[in-house]
Tab-separated table of C-alpha atoms in Angstrom:
chain	number	residue	atom	x	y	z
Z	1	MET	CA	86.068	-94.218	-43.622
Z	2	THR	CA	89.699	-93.130	-43.099
Z	3	GLU	CA	91.995	-96.107	-42.608
Z	4	TYR	CA	93.996	-96.301	-39.397
Z	5	THR	CA	97.713	-95.722	-40.053
Z	6	PRO	CA	100.026	-96.041	-37.027
Z	7	ALA	CA	103.478	-94.486	-36.876
Z	8	PRO	CA	106.452	-96.798	-37.554
Z	9	GLY	CA	108.263	-98.309	-34.606
Z	10	ILE	CA	107.671	-100.541	-31.600
Z	11	VAL	CA	104.259	-100.154	-29.943
Z	12	ARG	CA	103.601	-101.642	-26.507
Z	13	PRO	CA	100.508	-101.862	-24.278
Z	14	GLY	CA	99.636	-98.415	-23.033
Z	15	ASP	CA	101.104	-96.650	-26.069
Z	16	GLU	CA	98.766	-94.460	-28.082
Z	17	ASP	CA	98.648	-96.718	-31.142
Z	18	TYR	CA	98.325	-100.055	-29.332
Z	19	ARG	CA	94.512	-100.369	-29.301
Z	20	GLY	CA	94.236	-99.370	-32.930
Z	21	LEU	CA	96.751	-102.039	-33.914
Z	22	ALA	CA	95.112	-104.628	-31.652
Z	23	THR	CA	91.753	-104.271	-33.403
Z	24	ARG	CA	92.954	-103.622	-36.963
Z	25	GLY	CA	92.094	-107.125	-38.196
Z	26	LEU	CA	88.979	-107.614	-40.322
Z	27	ASN	CA	87.464	-110.447	-38.259
Z	28	LYS	CA	86.198	-108.826	-35.063
Z	29	ARG	CA	86.180	-112.228	-33.355
Z	30	PHE	CA	89.890	-111.745	-32.759
Z	31	THR	CA	91.934	-109.099	-30.982
Z	32	ALA	CA	95.729	-109.207	-31.160
Z	33	GLU	CA	97.285	-108.332	-27.800
Z	34	PRO	CA	100.991	-109.234	-28.009
Z	35	GLN	CA	103.787	-107.867	-25.862
Z	36	ALA	CA	104.511	-105.513	-28.752
Z	37	PHE	CA	103.668	-104.601	-32.320
Z	38	HIS	CA	106.522	-103.633	-34.586
Z	39	VAL	CA	105.304	-101.394	-37.398
Z	40	VAL	CA	107.938	-101.719	-40.129
Z	41	THR	CA	108.468	-99.738	-43.328
Z	42	ASP	CA	111.338	-101.471	-45.140
Z	43	THR	CA	113.226	-104.743	-45.453
Z	44	ALA	CA	116.079	-103.692	-43.182
Z	45	GLN	CA	113.626	-103.015	-40.360
Z	46	VAL	CA	112.048	-106.436	-40.860
Z	47	VAL	CA	115.464	-108.119	-40.695
Z	48	THR	CA	116.273	-106.271	-37.465
Z	49	ALA	CA	112.894	-107.058	-35.908
Z	50	VAL	CA	113.091	-110.763	-36.742
Z	51	ARG	CA	116.725	-110.974	-35.582
Z	52	ASP	CA	115.837	-109.404	-32.215
Z	53	ALA	CA	112.834	-111.713	-31.788
Z	54	VAL	CA	114.859	-114.826	-32.585
Z	55	ARG	CA	117.615	-113.728	-30.215
Z	56	ASP	CA	115.084	-113.161	-27.428
Z	57	GLY	CA	113.112	-116.340	-28.172
Z	58	LYS	CA	109.888	-114.470	-28.917
Z	59	ARG	CA	107.052	-115.999	-30.924
Z	60	ILE	CA	106.351	-113.968	-34.103
Z	61	ALA	CA	103.257	-113.405	-36.222
Z	62	VAL	CA	103.137	-111.406	-39.446
Z	63	ARG	CA	100.285	-109.210	-40.666
Z	64	SER	CA	99.873	-107.137	-43.821
Z	65	GLY	CA	96.249	-106.316	-44.671
Z	66	GLY	CA	94.683	-107.902	-41.591
Z	67	HIS	CA	92.242	-110.104	-43.520
Z	68	GLY	CA	93.198	-113.381	-41.877
Z	69	TYR	CA	90.033	-115.313	-41.082
Z	70	GLU	CA	91.591	-117.363	-38.283
Z	71	ASN	CA	93.422	-116.182	-35.176
Z	72	THR	CA	96.972	-115.896	-36.509
Z	73	ALA	CA	98.070	-112.528	-35.129
Z	74	GLY	CA	95.854	-112.890	-32.044
Z	75	ASP	CA	97.164	-116.280	-30.911
Z	76	PRO	CA	97.880	-115.926	-27.163
Z	77	GLU	CA	101.331	-117.494	-27.708
Z	78	VAL	CA	102.351	-114.693	-30.104
Z	79	GLU	CA	104.587	-112.161	-28.350
Z	80	LEU	CA	105.486	-109.918	-31.307
Z	81	VAL	CA	103.341	-108.983	-34.295
Z	82	LEU	CA	105.217	-107.611	-37.296
Z	83	ASP	CA	102.774	-105.220	-38.929
Z	84	LEU	CA	103.615	-104.643	-42.603
Z	85	GLY	CA	100.579	-102.467	-43.309
Z	86	ALA	CA	102.700	-99.351	-43.891
Z	87	MET	CA	104.784	-100.994	-46.661
Z	88	ARG	CA	102.741	-99.790	-49.636
Z	89	GLU	CA	105.079	-98.909	-52.478
Z	90	ILE	CA	104.137	-99.836	-56.065
Z	91	ALA	CA	106.827	-99.121	-58.660
Z	92	TRP	CA	108.151	-100.230	-62.022
Z	93	ASP	CA	111.520	-101.945	-61.586
Z	94	ALA	CA	113.259	-101.376	-64.927
Z	95	GLU	CA	116.174	-103.642	-63.996
Z	96	ARG	CA	113.914	-106.657	-63.495
Z	97	GLY	CA	111.337	-105.557	-66.050
Z	98	ALA	CA	108.615	-106.108	-63.463
Z	99	PHE	CA	106.333	-104.294	-61.059
Z	100	ALA	CA	107.687	-104.203	-57.507
Z	101	VAL	CA	104.912	-104.287	-54.916
Z	102	GLU	CA	105.297	-104.189	-51.147
Z	103	PRO	CA	103.171	-106.496	-48.938
Z	104	GLY	CA	101.005	-103.841	-47.294
Z	105	VAL	CA	99.535	-102.663	-50.605
Z	106	ARG	CA	95.726	-103.033	-50.637
Z	107	MET	CA	93.912	-104.373	-53.679
Z	108	ALA	CA	92.075	-101.118	-54.410
Z	109	ASP	CA	95.343	-99.174	-54.483
Z	110	LEU	CA	97.039	-101.837	-56.600
Z	111	TYR	CA	94.336	-101.846	-59.268
Z	112	ARG	CA	94.083	-98.081	-59.432
Z	113	THR	CA	97.852	-97.524	-59.633
Z	114	LEU	CA	98.571	-100.222	-62.218
Z	115	TYR	CA	95.614	-99.313	-64.403
Z	116	GLU	CA	95.771	-95.534	-64.283
Z	117	ASN	CA	99.561	-95.390	-64.758
Z	118	TRP	CA	100.187	-98.266	-67.130
Z	119	GLY	CA	96.853	-99.701	-68.277
Z	120	VAL	CA	97.506	-103.175	-66.808
Z	121	ALA	CA	96.162	-105.310	-63.974
Z	122	LEU	CA	97.119	-108.201	-61.750
Z	123	PRO	CA	94.370	-110.886	-61.741
Z	124	ALA	CA	93.963	-110.890	-57.970
Z	125	GLY	CA	91.111	-110.691	-55.455
Z	126	ASP	CA	88.213	-108.256	-55.487
Z	127	SER	CA	88.098	-107.005	-51.885
Z	128	ALA	CA	89.391	-103.428	-51.695
Z	129	THR	CA	91.222	-103.792	-48.380
Z	130	VAL	CA	92.966	-107.166	-48.675
Z	131	GLY	CA	96.728	-106.760	-48.343
Z	132	ILE	CA	98.730	-108.358	-51.114
Z	133	GLY	CA	101.238	-109.899	-48.681
Z	134	GLY	CA	99.350	-113.046	-47.692
Z	135	HIS	CA	96.953	-112.952	-50.641
Z	136	VAL	CA	99.471	-113.775	-53.374
Z	137	ALA	CA	101.224	-116.326	-51.175
Z	138	GLY	CA	97.923	-118.233	-51.168
Z	139	GLY	CA	97.469	-118.033	-54.942
Z	140	GLY	CA	95.092	-115.083	-55.311
Z	141	PHE	CA	92.025	-115.204	-57.556
Z	142	GLY	CA	89.330	-112.757	-58.632
Z	143	SER	CA	87.200	-111.565	-61.512
Z	144	LEU	CA	90.012	-111.780	-64.103
Z	145	CYS	CA	91.037	-115.343	-63.226
Z	146	ARG	CA	89.224	-117.087	-66.088
Z	147	SER	CA	90.912	-114.884	-68.688
Z	148	ALA	CA	94.270	-114.254	-67.001
Z	149	GLY	CA	94.864	-116.911	-64.302
Z	150	LEU	CA	95.837	-116.449	-60.669
Z	151	ALA	CA	97.863	-113.584	-59.239
Z	152	ALA	CA	100.605	-116.083	-58.364
Z	153	ASP	CA	100.819	-117.151	-62.015
Z	154	HIS	CA	102.347	-113.716	-62.722
Z	155	LEU	CA	104.856	-113.738	-59.858
Z	156	LEU	CA	108.389	-113.223	-61.177
Z	157	ALA	CA	110.235	-113.020	-57.854
Z	158	VAL	CA	109.703	-112.553	-54.147
Z	159	GLU	CA	111.887	-111.088	-51.392
Z	160	VAL	CA	111.603	-112.986	-48.118
Z	161	VAL	CA	113.248	-112.475	-44.734
Z	162	VAL	CA	114.183	-115.963	-43.536
Z	163	VAL	CA	115.871	-117.566	-40.526
Z	164	GLY	CA	118.543	-120.231	-41.018
Z	165	ALA	CA	119.252	-123.261	-38.862
Z	166	ASP	CA	121.995	-121.268	-37.124
Z	167	GLY	CA	119.598	-118.417	-36.340
Z	168	GLU	CA	121.033	-116.132	-39.019
Z	169	VAL	CA	118.414	-113.722	-40.366
Z	170	ARG	CA	118.678	-112.470	-43.936
Z	171	ALA	CA	116.637	-111.263	-46.884
Z	172	VAL	CA	116.583	-113.586	-49.890
Z	173	VAL	CA	115.240	-112.919	-53.386
Z	174	ALA	CA	113.785	-116.056	-54.985
Z	175	GLY	CA	112.781	-116.190	-58.642
Z	176	ARG	CA	110.604	-118.010	-61.151
Z	177	ASP	CA	113.580	-119.194	-63.230
Z	178	PRO	CA	114.058	-122.907	-62.450
Z	179	GLU	CA	117.812	-122.272	-62.448
Z	180	ASP	CA	117.476	-119.812	-59.584
Z	181	PRO	CA	119.131	-121.425	-56.540
Z	182	HIS	CA	116.212	-120.198	-54.412
Z	183	HIS	CA	113.514	-121.307	-56.857
Z	184	ASP	CA	111.742	-123.547	-54.323
Z	185	LEU	CA	111.199	-120.581	-52.020
Z	186	TRP	CA	109.550	-118.703	-54.913
Z	187	TRP	CA	107.402	-121.761	-55.667
Z	188	ALA	CA	106.198	-122.012	-52.065
Z	189	HIS	CA	104.878	-118.439	-52.311
Z	190	THR	CA	102.629	-119.266	-55.276
Z	191	GLY	CA	99.999	-121.035	-53.166
Z	192	GLY	CA	101.591	-122.353	-49.968
Z	193	GLY	CA	99.895	-119.674	-47.886
Z	194	GLY	CA	101.310	-116.900	-45.738
Z	195	GLY	CA	103.237	-117.135	-42.499
Z	196	SER	CA	105.025	-120.442	-43.128
Z	197	PHE	CA	108.452	-119.695	-44.592
Z	198	GLY	CA	109.449	-116.150	-43.677
Z	199	VAL	CA	108.330	-112.533	-44.036
Z	200	VAL	CA	107.540	-111.361	-47.566
Z	201	THR	CA	108.854	-107.816	-48.007
Z	202	ARG	CA	108.412	-107.389	-51.756
Z	203	TYR	CA	106.846	-109.084	-54.774
Z	204	TRP	CA	107.784	-108.581	-58.408
Z	205	PHE	CA	105.107	-109.255	-61.031
Z	206	ARG	CA	105.615	-109.970	-64.701
Z	207	SER	CA	103.572	-112.354	-66.842
Z	208	PRO	CA	105.431	-115.464	-68.068
Z	209	ASP	CA	104.638	-114.585	-71.705
Z	210	ALA	CA	105.524	-110.876	-71.425
Z	211	ALA	CA	108.100	-109.584	-73.909
Z	212	GLY	CA	110.169	-106.409	-74.023
Z	213	ASP	CA	110.761	-103.735	-71.405
Z	214	ASP	CA	107.543	-101.730	-71.710
Z	215	PRO	CA	105.578	-101.845	-68.423
Z	216	ARG	CA	102.344	-101.578	-70.438
Z	217	THR	CA	102.937	-105.121	-71.723
Z	218	ALA	CA	104.323	-106.708	-68.546
Z	219	LEU	CA	100.946	-107.753	-67.101
Z	220	PRO	CA	97.483	-108.522	-68.519
Z	221	VAL	CA	95.524	-105.636	-70.014
Z	222	PRO	CA	91.976	-105.674	-68.615
Z	223	PRO	CA	89.017	-104.758	-70.831
Z	224	ALA	CA	88.405	-101.031	-71.081
Z	225	SER	CA	84.784	-101.595	-70.105
Z	226	VAL	CA	82.622	-104.346	-68.666
Z	227	LEU	CA	79.060	-105.341	-69.515
Z	228	THR	CA	77.331	-106.186	-66.254
Z	229	GLY	CA	74.150	-108.105	-65.553
Z	230	THR	CA	72.267	-108.809	-62.325
Z	231	VAL	CA	69.358	-111.120	-61.487
Z	232	LEU	CA	67.468	-110.930	-58.183
Z	233	PHE	CA	65.571	-113.832	-56.593
Z	234	ASN	CA	63.195	-112.845	-53.810
Z	235	ARG	CA	62.952	-115.245	-50.899
Z	236	ALA	CA	59.228	-115.855	-51.320
Z	237	GLY	CA	59.739	-117.281	-54.792
Z	238	LEU	CA	62.943	-119.158	-54.024
Z	239	ASP	CA	61.407	-122.328	-52.623
Z	240	ARG	CA	63.183	-125.677	-52.500
Z	241	SER	CA	62.482	-126.616	-56.130
Z	242	ALA	CA	63.503	-123.167	-57.360
Z	243	LEU	CA	66.807	-123.346	-55.497
Z	244	GLN	CA	67.399	-126.796	-56.990
Z	245	ARG	CA	66.889	-125.328	-60.441
Z	246	LEU	CA	68.954	-122.180	-59.875
Z	247	ALA	CA	71.974	-123.810	-58.244
Z	248	GLY	CA	71.831	-126.678	-60.735
Z	249	ASN	CA	71.709	-124.286	-63.698
Z	250	PHE	CA	74.653	-122.287	-62.388
Z	251	GLY	CA	76.778	-125.365	-61.737
Z	252	ARG	CA	76.030	-127.147	-65.005
Z	253	TRP	CA	76.721	-124.018	-67.033
Z	254	HIS	CA	80.166	-123.772	-65.481
Z	255	GLU	CA	80.847	-127.439	-66.122
Z	256	GLU	CA	80.204	-126.834	-69.821
Z	257	ASN	CA	81.733	-123.374	-70.329
Z	258	SER	CA	84.980	-123.137	-68.391
Z	259	ALA	CA	87.592	-124.130	-70.973
Z	260	ALA	CA	90.369	-121.612	-71.558
Z	261	ASP	CA	89.434	-121.293	-75.253
Z	262	SER	CA	85.732	-120.778	-74.569
Z	263	PRO	CA	84.261	-117.404	-75.598
Z	264	TYR	CA	82.981	-117.346	-72.026
Z	265	ALA	CA	86.517	-117.188	-70.605
Z	266	SER	CA	85.976	-113.431	-70.395
Z	267	LEU	CA	82.832	-113.906	-68.273
Z	268	PHE	CA	83.010	-113.946	-64.482
Z	269	SER	CA	79.907	-114.618	-62.421
Z	270	GLY	CA	78.733	-115.259	-58.903
Z	271	LEU	CA	75.677	-116.848	-57.331
Z	272	ILE	CA	75.085	-115.448	-53.842
Z	273	LEU	CA	72.726	-117.485	-51.641
Z	274	ASN	CA	71.621	-115.583	-48.556
Z	275	GLY	CA	70.584	-117.040	-45.222
Z	276	ARG	CA	67.294	-115.959	-43.687
Z	277	PRO	CA	68.035	-112.979	-41.399
Z	278	ARG	CA	67.130	-112.711	-37.705
Z	279	THR	CA	64.499	-110.043	-38.425
Z	280	ASP	CA	60.956	-109.828	-39.722
Z	281	ASP	CA	62.315	-108.693	-43.089
Z	282	PRO	CA	62.742	-111.913	-45.153
Z	283	GLY	CA	65.537	-110.329	-47.206
Z	284	MET	CA	66.689	-111.304	-50.696
Z	285	GLY	CA	66.981	-115.033	-51.288
Z	286	ALA	CA	69.690	-114.991	-53.963
Z	287	VAL	CA	71.528	-112.778	-56.428
Z	288	VAL	CA	73.368	-113.638	-59.632
Z	289	PHE	CA	75.838	-111.147	-61.047
Z	290	ALA	CA	77.911	-111.429	-64.211
Z	291	HIS	CA	80.687	-109.380	-65.830
Z	292	VAL	CA	81.806	-109.870	-69.425
Z	293	ASP	CA	84.359	-108.010	-71.537
Z	294	ALA	CA	82.242	-105.295	-73.172
Z	295	THR	CA	84.765	-104.767	-75.972
Z	296	ARG	CA	83.892	-108.142	-77.496
Z	297	PRO	CA	81.519	-107.741	-80.437
Z	298	ASP	CA	79.427	-110.620	-79.063
Z	299	ALA	CA	79.420	-109.394	-75.446
Z	300	GLU	CA	75.699	-108.631	-75.328
Z	301	GLN	CA	74.766	-111.979	-76.823
Z	302	LEU	CA	77.105	-113.848	-74.467
Z	303	LEU	CA	75.579	-112.179	-71.423
Z	304	THR	CA	72.006	-112.622	-72.666
Z	305	ASP	CA	72.558	-116.318	-73.308
Z	306	TYR	CA	74.266	-116.773	-69.945
Z	307	LEU	CA	71.477	-115.146	-67.953
Z	308	ALA	CA	68.914	-117.171	-69.884
Z	309	ALA	CA	70.758	-120.379	-69.000
Z	310	VAL	CA	70.953	-119.510	-65.296
Z	311	THR	CA	67.262	-118.596	-65.060
Z	312	ASP	CA	66.030	-121.421	-67.303
Z	313	GLY	CA	62.927	-123.124	-65.938
Z	314	LEU	CA	62.334	-120.536	-63.203
Z	315	GLY	CA	59.424	-118.738	-64.828
Z	316	ASP	CA	58.821	-115.054	-64.284
Z	317	PHE	CA	59.859	-114.658	-60.653
Z	318	PRO	CA	63.563	-113.796	-61.227
Z	319	VAL	CA	63.995	-110.037	-61.695
Z	320	VAL	CA	66.503	-109.450	-64.480
Z	321	LEU	CA	67.881	-105.926	-64.134
Z	322	PRO	CA	68.916	-103.911	-67.205
Z	323	THR	CA	72.483	-104.581	-68.334
Z	324	GLU	CA	74.987	-101.774	-68.036
Z	325	VAL	CA	78.369	-100.941	-69.579
Z	326	VAL	CA	80.799	-99.527	-67.020
Z	327	PRO	CA	84.544	-98.766	-67.046
Z	328	TRP	CA	86.596	-101.728	-65.860
Z	329	LEU	CA	87.983	-99.972	-62.778
Z	330	GLU	CA	84.475	-98.917	-61.726
Z	331	ALA	CA	83.285	-102.505	-62.128
Z	332	LYS	CA	86.108	-103.621	-59.840
Z	333	LYS	CA	85.070	-101.057	-57.241
Z	334	ALA	CA	81.482	-102.309	-57.363
Z	335	LEU	CA	82.629	-105.885	-56.749
Z	336	ALA	CA	84.717	-104.683	-53.807
Z	337	GLN	CA	81.815	-102.789	-52.261
Z	338	ALA	CA	79.616	-105.872	-52.430
Z	339	GLN	CA	82.324	-108.159	-51.068
Z	340	ASP	CA	83.346	-105.868	-48.212
Z	341	ALA	CA	79.807	-105.195	-46.974
Z	342	GLU	CA	79.900	-107.876	-44.246
Z	343	VAL	CA	81.552	-106.573	-41.065
Z	344	GLY	CA	81.659	-108.189	-37.646
Z	345	ARG	CA	82.545	-111.496	-36.008
Z	346	GLN	CA	82.993	-114.056	-38.749
Z	347	LYS	CA	83.618	-117.646	-39.698
Z	348	VAL	CA	84.437	-118.670	-43.261
Z	349	LYS	CA	84.909	-121.888	-45.203
Z	350	SER	CA	85.593	-122.743	-48.829
Z	351	GLY	CA	85.565	-125.442	-51.463
Z	352	PHE	CA	86.708	-126.001	-55.034
Z	353	LEU	CA	84.102	-127.623	-57.315
Z	354	ARG	CA	84.778	-129.710	-60.399
Z	355	ARG	CA	81.070	-130.457	-60.785
Z	356	ALA	CA	77.745	-128.894	-59.852
Z	357	TRP	CA	76.416	-129.615	-56.395
Z	358	THR	CA	74.095	-132.625	-56.257
Z	359	ALA	CA	70.372	-132.416	-55.513
Z	360	ASP	CA	71.011	-133.736	-51.992
Z	361	GLN	CA	73.601	-131.035	-51.374
Z	362	ILE	CA	71.313	-128.270	-52.624
Z	363	ASP	CA	68.564	-129.581	-50.334
Z	364	THR	CA	71.003	-129.333	-47.429
Z	365	LEU	CA	71.786	-125.733	-48.323
Z	366	TYR	CA	68.101	-124.918	-48.494
Z	367	ASP	CA	67.441	-126.444	-45.076
Z	368	TYR	CA	70.169	-124.389	-43.445
Z	369	LEU	CA	69.765	-121.081	-45.290
Z	370	ASP	CA	65.975	-120.988	-45.016
Z	371	SER	CA	65.833	-122.049	-41.379
Z	372	THR	CA	64.945	-119.748	-38.508
Z	373	ASP	CA	66.801	-122.000	-36.054
Z	374	HIS	CA	70.202	-120.426	-36.470
Z	375	ASP	CA	72.567	-117.938	-34.876
Z	376	HIS	CA	73.760	-115.344	-37.354
Z	377	ASP	CA	72.992	-111.791	-38.380
Z	378	SER	CA	73.847	-112.608	-41.973
Z	379	ALA	CA	75.015	-115.741	-43.709
Z	380	LEU	CA	75.869	-116.333	-47.331
Z	381	ILE	CA	77.245	-118.933	-49.678
Z	382	ALA	CA	78.864	-117.600	-52.837
Z	383	LEU	CA	79.610	-119.751	-55.854
Z	384	GLN	CA	82.060	-117.965	-58.143
Z	385	SER	CA	83.432	-118.667	-61.598
Z	386	TYR	CA	86.782	-120.443	-61.789
Z	387	GLY	CA	88.692	-122.391	-64.419
Z	388	GLY	CA	89.564	-120.933	-67.816
Z	389	ARG	CA	93.185	-119.764	-67.881
Z	390	VAL	CA	93.671	-120.994	-64.302
Z	391	ASN	CA	93.379	-124.589	-65.492
Z	392	THR	CA	96.049	-124.291	-68.191
Z	393	VAL	CA	98.838	-124.317	-65.583
Z	394	PRO	CA	100.080	-127.745	-64.423
Z	395	ALA	CA	99.218	-128.508	-60.798
Z	396	GLU	CA	102.869	-128.890	-59.839
Z	397	ALA	CA	104.084	-125.716	-61.601
Z	398	THR	CA	102.956	-123.609	-58.656
Z	399	ALA	CA	101.933	-124.453	-55.112
Z	400	SER	CA	98.314	-123.645	-56.114
Z	401	ALA	CA	97.326	-127.204	-57.000
Z	402	GLN	CA	93.600	-126.776	-57.769
Z	403	ARG	CA	93.914	-126.600	-61.551
Z	404	ASP	CA	90.895	-128.671	-62.546
Z	405	SER	CA	88.009	-126.811	-60.901
Z	406	VAL	CA	85.278	-124.750	-62.525
Z	407	MET	CA	83.832	-122.986	-59.471
Z	408	GLN	CA	84.934	-121.874	-56.048
Z	409	ALA	CA	82.568	-121.805	-53.072
Z	410	PHE	CA	82.862	-119.317	-50.226
Z	411	PHE	CA	80.864	-119.726	-46.998
Z	412	MET	CA	80.529	-116.840	-44.533
Z	413	ASN	CA	78.656	-116.480	-41.263
Z	414	THR	CA	78.622	-113.014	-39.621
Z	415	TRP	CA	77.307	-111.890	-36.243
Z	416	GLN	CA	78.066	-109.113	-33.742
Z	417	ASP	CA	77.562	-110.401	-30.206
Z	418	GLU	CA	80.463	-112.282	-28.585
Z	419	ALA	CA	77.983	-114.269	-26.484
Z	420	ARG	CA	76.756	-115.949	-29.672
Z	421	ASP	CA	80.188	-117.154	-30.819
Z	422	ALA	CA	79.772	-120.821	-29.916
Z	423	ALA	CA	76.321	-121.172	-31.463
Z	424	ALA	CA	77.249	-119.278	-34.630
Z	425	LEU	CA	80.430	-121.290	-35.141
Z	426	ALA	CA	78.584	-124.564	-34.579
Z	427	TRP	CA	75.853	-123.614	-37.086
Z	428	MET	CA	78.413	-123.012	-39.810
Z	429	ALA	CA	80.367	-126.154	-38.945
Z	430	ARG	CA	77.222	-128.308	-39.158
Z	431	LEU	CA	76.178	-126.783	-42.490
Z	432	TYR	CA	79.560	-127.560	-44.044
Z	433	ARG	CA	79.733	-131.039	-42.521
Z	434	ASP	CA	76.265	-131.952	-43.777
Z	435	LEU	CA	76.884	-130.453	-47.219
Z	436	TYR	CA	79.909	-132.734	-47.613
Z	437	ALA	CA	78.472	-135.649	-45.625
Z	438	LYS	CA	79.366	-138.206	-48.307
Z	439	THR	CA	83.052	-137.206	-48.265
Z	440	GLY	CA	83.710	-137.024	-44.534
Z	441	GLY	CA	82.442	-133.521	-43.881
Z	442	VAL	CA	84.947	-131.779	-46.163
Z	443	PRO	CA	85.404	-131.257	-49.945
Z	444	ALA	CA	87.793	-134.195	-50.235
Z	445	PRO	CA	89.541	-134.345	-53.629
Z	446	GLY	CA	87.666	-136.557	-56.064
Z	447	ASP	CA	85.375	-136.464	-59.062
Z	448	ALA	CA	83.278	-133.593	-57.698
Z	449	ASP	CA	85.552	-131.628	-55.362
Z	450	GLN	CA	89.151	-130.470	-55.236
Z	451	GLY	CA	89.797	-129.413	-51.677
Z	452	ALA	CA	89.724	-125.928	-50.140
Z	453	TYR	CA	91.333	-122.502	-50.612
Z	454	VAL	CA	94.149	-121.728	-48.181
Z	455	ASN	CA	93.407	-117.990	-48.187
Z	456	PHE	CA	90.032	-118.746	-46.600
Z	457	ALA	CA	91.657	-120.341	-43.568
Z	458	ASP	CA	89.474	-122.767	-41.600
Z	459	THR	CA	90.864	-124.604	-38.577
Z	460	ASP	CA	87.902	-127.009	-38.592
Z	461	LEU	CA	89.651	-128.832	-41.445
Z	462	ALA	CA	92.327	-129.870	-38.949
Z	463	ASP	CA	89.766	-130.962	-36.327
Z	464	PRO	CA	88.860	-134.685	-36.410
Z	465	GLU	CA	85.433	-133.846	-35.016
Z	466	TRP	CA	84.549	-132.046	-38.263
Z	467	ASN	CA	86.926	-133.677	-40.753
Z	468	THR	CA	86.266	-137.415	-40.749
Z	469	SER	CA	87.401	-137.936	-44.340
Z	470	GLY	CA	90.818	-139.340	-43.554
Z	471	VAL	CA	92.291	-136.608	-45.776
Z	472	PRO	CA	94.703	-134.383	-43.798
Z	473	TRP	CA	94.031	-130.652	-43.882
Z	474	GLU	CA	97.335	-130.078	-45.721
Z	475	GLU	CA	96.111	-132.201	-48.615
Z	476	LEU	CA	92.766	-130.398	-48.713
Z	477	TYR	CA	94.638	-127.139	-49.255
Z	478	PHE	CA	97.676	-128.312	-51.227
Z	479	LEU	CA	96.722	-131.693	-52.771
Z	480	GLY	CA	99.835	-133.388	-54.165
Z	481	ASN	CA	102.014	-130.367	-53.403
Z	482	ALA	CA	101.877	-130.838	-49.629
Z	483	GLU	CA	105.012	-132.964	-49.367
Z	484	ARG	CA	107.118	-130.568	-51.452
Z	485	LEU	CA	105.934	-127.653	-49.301
Z	486	ARG	CA	107.107	-129.514	-46.214
Z	487	ARG	CA	110.553	-129.926	-47.804
Z	488	VAL	CA	110.688	-126.211	-48.594
Z	489	LYS	CA	109.721	-125.490	-44.995
Z	490	ALA	CA	112.583	-127.655	-43.748
Z	491	ALA	CA	115.062	-125.898	-46.039
Z	492	TRP	CA	114.023	-122.306	-45.327
Z	493	ASP	CA	112.510	-122.309	-41.828
Z	494	PRO	CA	114.131	-125.291	-40.092
Z	495	ARG	CA	113.604	-123.717	-36.645
Z	496	ASP	CA	109.858	-123.305	-37.299
Z	497	VAL	CA	110.046	-119.610	-36.449
Z	498	PHE	CA	107.094	-118.822	-38.718
Z	499	ARG	CA	104.149	-120.916	-37.651
Z	500	HIS	CA	100.451	-120.759	-36.897
Z	501	ALA	CA	97.510	-123.149	-36.692
Z	502	LEU	CA	97.502	-123.859	-40.453
Z	503	SER	CA	101.109	-123.179	-41.415
Z	504	VAL	CA	103.051	-125.736	-43.417
Z	505	ARG	CA	104.521	-128.305	-41.010
Z	506	LEU	CA	108.108	-129.478	-40.861
Z	507	PRO	CA	108.531	-133.022	-42.264
C-alpha cells in the first residue's frame, strides 16, 4: 500500500489534504480534526509554526509516525497539529561522527538505509511504520535489545524546538556529554516519552563505546543472518494446564537466561497468546518465535535447546516448524509484517516483568483469552525477550528506568465497529486489572514487576477506577526518574506548551 504523503504547508478543513491527515494515525479509534495541520519539512519551519501558535495562544500537538495509542493529536482541545511525517532524512554527520536522523523516518527505512549503506543498525522497534520521533524519546526496544540495548542508549544528541518562560521559541541541541549545558534535555529524551518538552527535529546516533570516524563502527553491527524457529500451539490442545506449562516455561527460561554475558543474549523471542475470535474458526491458540545470531557456531544448539525448554512437558501437540537461516534485514521485515498485521480500533497496555507470571495470573489470562463473552475481533498478549545489554545501564543514566526486567508484555485489543468501543475497552481494562489484582490493578514496581512502557501509552494508569495501587502513573512509567523529569519539564517547557494526557507534569 502506498503511504499517504501530503504537501508541506498549512492544511485547513476543506483543503484537499485535510481528511488524509485527519485519519493518518494508526489507531482508527481516533481522528484528528484541529483547526489546522502544519506539515513541516525542516527545523526553521517548526520554529516558525511553534512561534505563531504560542503568539496566537493555540494548543499544539506533535505527530511523526502516527503510532500514538492514545488520543494525543486528536484531543478536542488541540487546535494545531504539527505533522513531522515528511522529515525523513538519514545522513552521516562527519562533524559529529554520528548518524543524523529526522523524526519522520520510519523504522523500515531506517534499518534498510543504515544496513545497506553502512552495515550497522540501531536497536529500535520492529514495526515498519513507527516514526522514530516519539519512539526514541520513549526509550525504543526491539529484537536487538538483548545484545545491543535500547535505541536511546545510542543517542548522542537531540535537536529540540523549545519555548522559554518569556515565550521565546528556539532550537536547542542537547548532548550526551554530562558537561553539555543542555544535558538534562538530552536525558529527558532517552525515555521520558514524546510531546512533553518540545518538538524533536533531529536525532544523532552514535554508540557510547564507538571509536574513530568510520560510520561502519559508529553503531552496532547486526548479525549477517538469523536462525529462526517457530512453534505453533493449536487452540484445541492449549487447555488451561497446557497454558500454565507454556507461559511458565517461557517466563522461567527468561529469568535464568537474560544476563548480558549469557550466550543467549543474541536470542530474541516472543510468546504470542491469542484471544478466541468472534467466528466459528477457533484460530491459533499461541505462537512462539525465536531469532538467534546464525553466525555463532553454537546457534543451532542454542535454538534447539531453547525450543525444547519452552515446549518441555507439553507432549506432542506443539508443532515445531523447521528452522530457517535468513538474512538479518529479511528477518526484520518478517517481524514487522507480523507486528503490523493488526489494523483497526485499538487499545493497548504493557508491563515489564522481572519474574514469570504466577499460576493465578496465567489462569486469569486463560479465562479471558478463551472466553466467548468478549467484544473484540482479535486480541493478543505478547511476552517478548528483554534484559541482556539493556540491564547493564544504570537506571538513572537515562530516563528509561526499567533496567532490571527480563520480559516485556504487550496487550492489544482490536475491533472495527465504533459501536463496540465501550465494551471492547472495558474488556481489556478488566483483563489487565484482574491480571494485576494483587498489586492494585497495575504492574506496580516490586519483586515481580517493574511498571509499564511509556511508548505503549495507556490512560487507564492515570484513572483511579483502574489503578488502585497508590502508585502514580508517572512512577509506573518512569520509576525513580519521575521527579527529575518534572524538573526538566520546568526548565525547558515552563509554560506547559507541550502537553497531553500522559505528558510529564510541571512540579
